PDB file of C-alpha atoms in Angstrom:
ATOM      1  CA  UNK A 151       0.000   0.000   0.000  1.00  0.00           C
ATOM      2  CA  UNK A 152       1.253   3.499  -1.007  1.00  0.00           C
ATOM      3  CA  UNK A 153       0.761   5.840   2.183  1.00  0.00           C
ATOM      4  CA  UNK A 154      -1.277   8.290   0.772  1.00  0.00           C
ATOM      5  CA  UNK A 155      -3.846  11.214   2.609  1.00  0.00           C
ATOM      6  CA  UNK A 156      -6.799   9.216   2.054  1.00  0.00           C
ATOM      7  CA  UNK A 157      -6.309   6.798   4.317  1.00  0.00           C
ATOM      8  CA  UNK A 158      -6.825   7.095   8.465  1.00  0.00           C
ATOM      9  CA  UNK A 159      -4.403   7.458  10.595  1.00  0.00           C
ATOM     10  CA  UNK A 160      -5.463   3.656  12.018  1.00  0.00           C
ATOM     11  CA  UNK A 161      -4.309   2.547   8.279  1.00  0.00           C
ATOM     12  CA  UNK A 162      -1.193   4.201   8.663  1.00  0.00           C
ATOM     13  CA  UNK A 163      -0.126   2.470  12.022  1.00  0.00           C
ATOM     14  CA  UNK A 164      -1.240  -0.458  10.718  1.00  0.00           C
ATOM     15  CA  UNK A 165       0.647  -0.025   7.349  1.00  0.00           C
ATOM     16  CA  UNK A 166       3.782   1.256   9.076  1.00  0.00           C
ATOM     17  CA  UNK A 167       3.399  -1.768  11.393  1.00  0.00           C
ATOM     18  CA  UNK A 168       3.458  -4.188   8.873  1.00  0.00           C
ATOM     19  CA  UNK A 169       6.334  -2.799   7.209  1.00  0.00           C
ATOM     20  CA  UNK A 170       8.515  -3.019  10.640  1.00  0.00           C
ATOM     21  CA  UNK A 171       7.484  -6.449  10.636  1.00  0.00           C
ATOM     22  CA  UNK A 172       8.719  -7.321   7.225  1.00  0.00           C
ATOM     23  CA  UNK A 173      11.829  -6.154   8.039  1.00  0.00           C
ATOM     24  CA  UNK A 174      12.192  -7.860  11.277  1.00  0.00           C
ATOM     25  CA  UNK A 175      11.745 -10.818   9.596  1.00  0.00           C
ATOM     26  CA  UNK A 176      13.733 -10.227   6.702  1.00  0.00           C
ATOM     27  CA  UNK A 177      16.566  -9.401   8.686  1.00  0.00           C
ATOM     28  CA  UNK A 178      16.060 -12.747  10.680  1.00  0.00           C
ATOM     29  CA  UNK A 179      15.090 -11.166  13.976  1.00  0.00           C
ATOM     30  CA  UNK A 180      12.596 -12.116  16.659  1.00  0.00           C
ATOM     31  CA  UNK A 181      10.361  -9.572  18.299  1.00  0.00           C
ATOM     32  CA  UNK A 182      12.200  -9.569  21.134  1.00  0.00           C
ATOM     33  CA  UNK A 183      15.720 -10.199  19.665  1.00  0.00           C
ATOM     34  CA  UNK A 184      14.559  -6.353  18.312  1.00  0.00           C
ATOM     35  CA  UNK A 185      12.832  -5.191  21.324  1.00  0.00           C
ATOM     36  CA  UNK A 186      16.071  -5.871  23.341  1.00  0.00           C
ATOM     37  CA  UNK A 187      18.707  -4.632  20.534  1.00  0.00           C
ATOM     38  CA  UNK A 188      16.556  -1.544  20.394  1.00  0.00           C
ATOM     39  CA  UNK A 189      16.269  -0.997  24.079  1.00  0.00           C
ATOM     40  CA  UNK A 190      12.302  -1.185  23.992  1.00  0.00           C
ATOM     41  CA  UNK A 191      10.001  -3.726  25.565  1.00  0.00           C
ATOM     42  CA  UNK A 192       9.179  -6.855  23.666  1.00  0.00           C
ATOM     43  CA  UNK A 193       5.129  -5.715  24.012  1.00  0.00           C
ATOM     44  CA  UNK A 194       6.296  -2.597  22.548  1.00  0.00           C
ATOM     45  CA  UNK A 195       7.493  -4.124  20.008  1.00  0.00           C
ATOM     46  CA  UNK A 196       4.502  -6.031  19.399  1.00  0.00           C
ATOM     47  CA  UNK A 197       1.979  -2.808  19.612  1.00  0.00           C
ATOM     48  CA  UNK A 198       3.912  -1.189  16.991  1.00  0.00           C
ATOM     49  CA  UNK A 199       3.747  -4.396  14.586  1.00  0.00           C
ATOM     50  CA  UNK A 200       0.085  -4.758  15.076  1.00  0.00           C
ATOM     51  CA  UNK A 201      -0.357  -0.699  13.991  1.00  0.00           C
ATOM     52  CA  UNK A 202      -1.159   0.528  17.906  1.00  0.00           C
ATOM     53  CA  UNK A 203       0.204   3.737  18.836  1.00  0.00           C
ATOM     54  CA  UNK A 204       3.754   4.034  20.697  1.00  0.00           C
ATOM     55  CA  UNK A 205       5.695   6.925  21.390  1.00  0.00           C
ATOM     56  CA  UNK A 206       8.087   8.039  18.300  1.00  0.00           C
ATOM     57  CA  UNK A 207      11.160   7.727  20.339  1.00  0.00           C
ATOM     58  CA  UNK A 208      10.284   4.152  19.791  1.00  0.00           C
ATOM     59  CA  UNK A 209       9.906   4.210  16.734  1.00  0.00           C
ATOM     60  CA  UNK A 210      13.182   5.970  16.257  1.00  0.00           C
ATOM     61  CA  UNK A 211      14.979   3.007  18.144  1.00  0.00           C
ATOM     62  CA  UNK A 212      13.858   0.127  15.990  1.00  0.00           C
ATOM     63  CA  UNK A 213      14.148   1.921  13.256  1.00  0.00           C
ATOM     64  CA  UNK A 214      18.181   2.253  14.472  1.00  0.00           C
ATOM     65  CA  UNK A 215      18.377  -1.412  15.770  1.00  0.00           C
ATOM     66  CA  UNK A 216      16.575  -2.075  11.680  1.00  0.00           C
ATOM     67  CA  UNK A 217      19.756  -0.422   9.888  1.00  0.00           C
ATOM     68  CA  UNK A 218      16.174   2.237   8.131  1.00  0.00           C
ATOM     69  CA  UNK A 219      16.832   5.054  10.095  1.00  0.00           C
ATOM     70  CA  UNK A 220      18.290   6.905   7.325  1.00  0.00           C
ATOM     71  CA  UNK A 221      14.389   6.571   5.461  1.00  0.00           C
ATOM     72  CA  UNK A 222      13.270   9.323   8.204  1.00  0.00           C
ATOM     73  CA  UNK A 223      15.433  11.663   6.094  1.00  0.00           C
ATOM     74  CA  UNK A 224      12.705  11.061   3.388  1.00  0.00           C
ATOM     75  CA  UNK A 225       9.489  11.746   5.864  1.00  0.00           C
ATOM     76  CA  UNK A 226      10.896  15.694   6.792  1.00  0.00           C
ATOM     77  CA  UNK A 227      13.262  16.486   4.103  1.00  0.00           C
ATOM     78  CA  UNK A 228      16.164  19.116   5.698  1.00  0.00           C
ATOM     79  CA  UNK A 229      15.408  22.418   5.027  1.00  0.00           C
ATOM     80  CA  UNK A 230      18.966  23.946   4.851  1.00  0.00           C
ATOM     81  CA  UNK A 231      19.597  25.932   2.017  1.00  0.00           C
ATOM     82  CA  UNK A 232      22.386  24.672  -0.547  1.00  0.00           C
ATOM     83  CA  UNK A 233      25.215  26.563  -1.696  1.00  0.00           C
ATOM     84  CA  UNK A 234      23.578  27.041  -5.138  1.00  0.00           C
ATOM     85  CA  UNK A 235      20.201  28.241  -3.433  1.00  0.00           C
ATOM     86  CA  UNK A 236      22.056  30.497  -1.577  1.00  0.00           C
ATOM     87  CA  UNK A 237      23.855  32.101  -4.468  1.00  0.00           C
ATOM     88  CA  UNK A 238      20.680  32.244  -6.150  1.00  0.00           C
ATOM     89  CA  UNK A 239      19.463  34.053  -3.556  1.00  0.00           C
ATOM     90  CA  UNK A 240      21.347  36.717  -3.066  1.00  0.00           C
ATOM     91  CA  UNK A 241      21.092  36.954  -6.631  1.00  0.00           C
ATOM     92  CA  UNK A 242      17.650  37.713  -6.628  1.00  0.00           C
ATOM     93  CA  UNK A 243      17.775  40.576  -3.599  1.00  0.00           C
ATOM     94  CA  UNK A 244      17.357  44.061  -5.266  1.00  0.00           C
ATOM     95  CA  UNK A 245      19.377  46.858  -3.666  1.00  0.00           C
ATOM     96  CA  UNK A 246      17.991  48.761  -1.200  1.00  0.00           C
ATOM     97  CA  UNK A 247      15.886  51.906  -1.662  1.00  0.00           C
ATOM     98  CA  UNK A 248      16.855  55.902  -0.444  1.00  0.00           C
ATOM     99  CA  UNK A 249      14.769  58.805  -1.186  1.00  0.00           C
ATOM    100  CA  UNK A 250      16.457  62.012  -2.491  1.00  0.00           C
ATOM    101  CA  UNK A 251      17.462  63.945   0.804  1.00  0.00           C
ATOM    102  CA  UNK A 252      15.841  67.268   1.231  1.00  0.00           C
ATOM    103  CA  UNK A 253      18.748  69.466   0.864  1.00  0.00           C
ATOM    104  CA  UNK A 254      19.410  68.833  -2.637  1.00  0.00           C
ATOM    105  CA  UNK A 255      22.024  71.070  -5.195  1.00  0.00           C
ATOM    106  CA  UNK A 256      19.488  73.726  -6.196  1.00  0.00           C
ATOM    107  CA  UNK A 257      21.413  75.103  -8.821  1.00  0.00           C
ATOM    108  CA  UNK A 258      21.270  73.246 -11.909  1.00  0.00           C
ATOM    109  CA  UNK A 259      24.809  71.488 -12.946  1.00  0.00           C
ATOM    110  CA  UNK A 260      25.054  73.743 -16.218  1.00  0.00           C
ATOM    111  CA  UNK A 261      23.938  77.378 -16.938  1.00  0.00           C
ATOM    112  CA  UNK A 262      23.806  79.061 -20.256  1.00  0.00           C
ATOM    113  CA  UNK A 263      26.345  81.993 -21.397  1.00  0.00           C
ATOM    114  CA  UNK A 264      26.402  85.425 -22.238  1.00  0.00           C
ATOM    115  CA  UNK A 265      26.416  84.211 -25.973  1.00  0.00           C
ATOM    116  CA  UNK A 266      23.579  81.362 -25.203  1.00  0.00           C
ATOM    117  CA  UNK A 267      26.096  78.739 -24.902  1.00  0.00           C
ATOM    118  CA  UNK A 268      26.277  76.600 -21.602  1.00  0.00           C
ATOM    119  CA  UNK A 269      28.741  76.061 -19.177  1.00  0.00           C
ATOM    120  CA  UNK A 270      29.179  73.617 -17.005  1.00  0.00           C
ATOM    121  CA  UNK A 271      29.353  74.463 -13.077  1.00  0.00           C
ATOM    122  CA  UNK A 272      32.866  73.188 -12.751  1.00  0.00           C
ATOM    123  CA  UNK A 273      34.240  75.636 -16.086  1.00  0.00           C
ATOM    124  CA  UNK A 274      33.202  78.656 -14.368  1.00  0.00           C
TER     125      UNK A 274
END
């Protein structure tokens, strides 16, 4: 079964249960062979194979002692920003905004000549 939103949360114990299972057994372990390598109860091990509820910390141990741990990467991707997003984002920042200040050259920078020609403000 694909783990998808449709199904209840009850489905999804159940599902994840069954997969714990599969790997317990493909790996040749005993329920508690894994609930002691893990550091949980045996029972607990058996609640979480028959899709009860236990506590994630659980979860997170026999998924260690199971060599899948690794797979939680995939449930809550990291969000860390990689060197080329962060490039790309300070690509995409636009400099920052002044307003003219108030006490601005009132003069203008050229002015015209006796004969109608202009001069600059820095040839007179």
């Amino acid at each position: 079964m694909q783990i998808d939103v449709l199904y209840s949360d009850e489905d999804i114990l159940k599902e994840l249960g069954e997969r714990i299972k599969a790997e317990r057994i493909r790996q040749k372990m005993t329920q508690s062979q894994l609930g002691i390598n893990s550091g949980v109860g045996t029972s607990t091990v058996q609640r979480a194979e028959s899709g009860e509820s236990i506590q994630f910390l659980n979860i997170i141990k026999i998924l260690r002692t199971l060599h899948q741990l690794h797979n939680l990467d995939v449930l809550l991707p990291s969000s860390e920003m990689t060197p080329m997003q962060y490039l790309y984002s300070k690509k995409q920042k636009k400099p920052e905004r002044y307003r003219a200040s108030v006490t601005a050259e009132k003069t203008p920078p050229y002015t015209p000549d006796s004969d109608g020609a202009f001069v600059w403000g820095e040839d007179r």
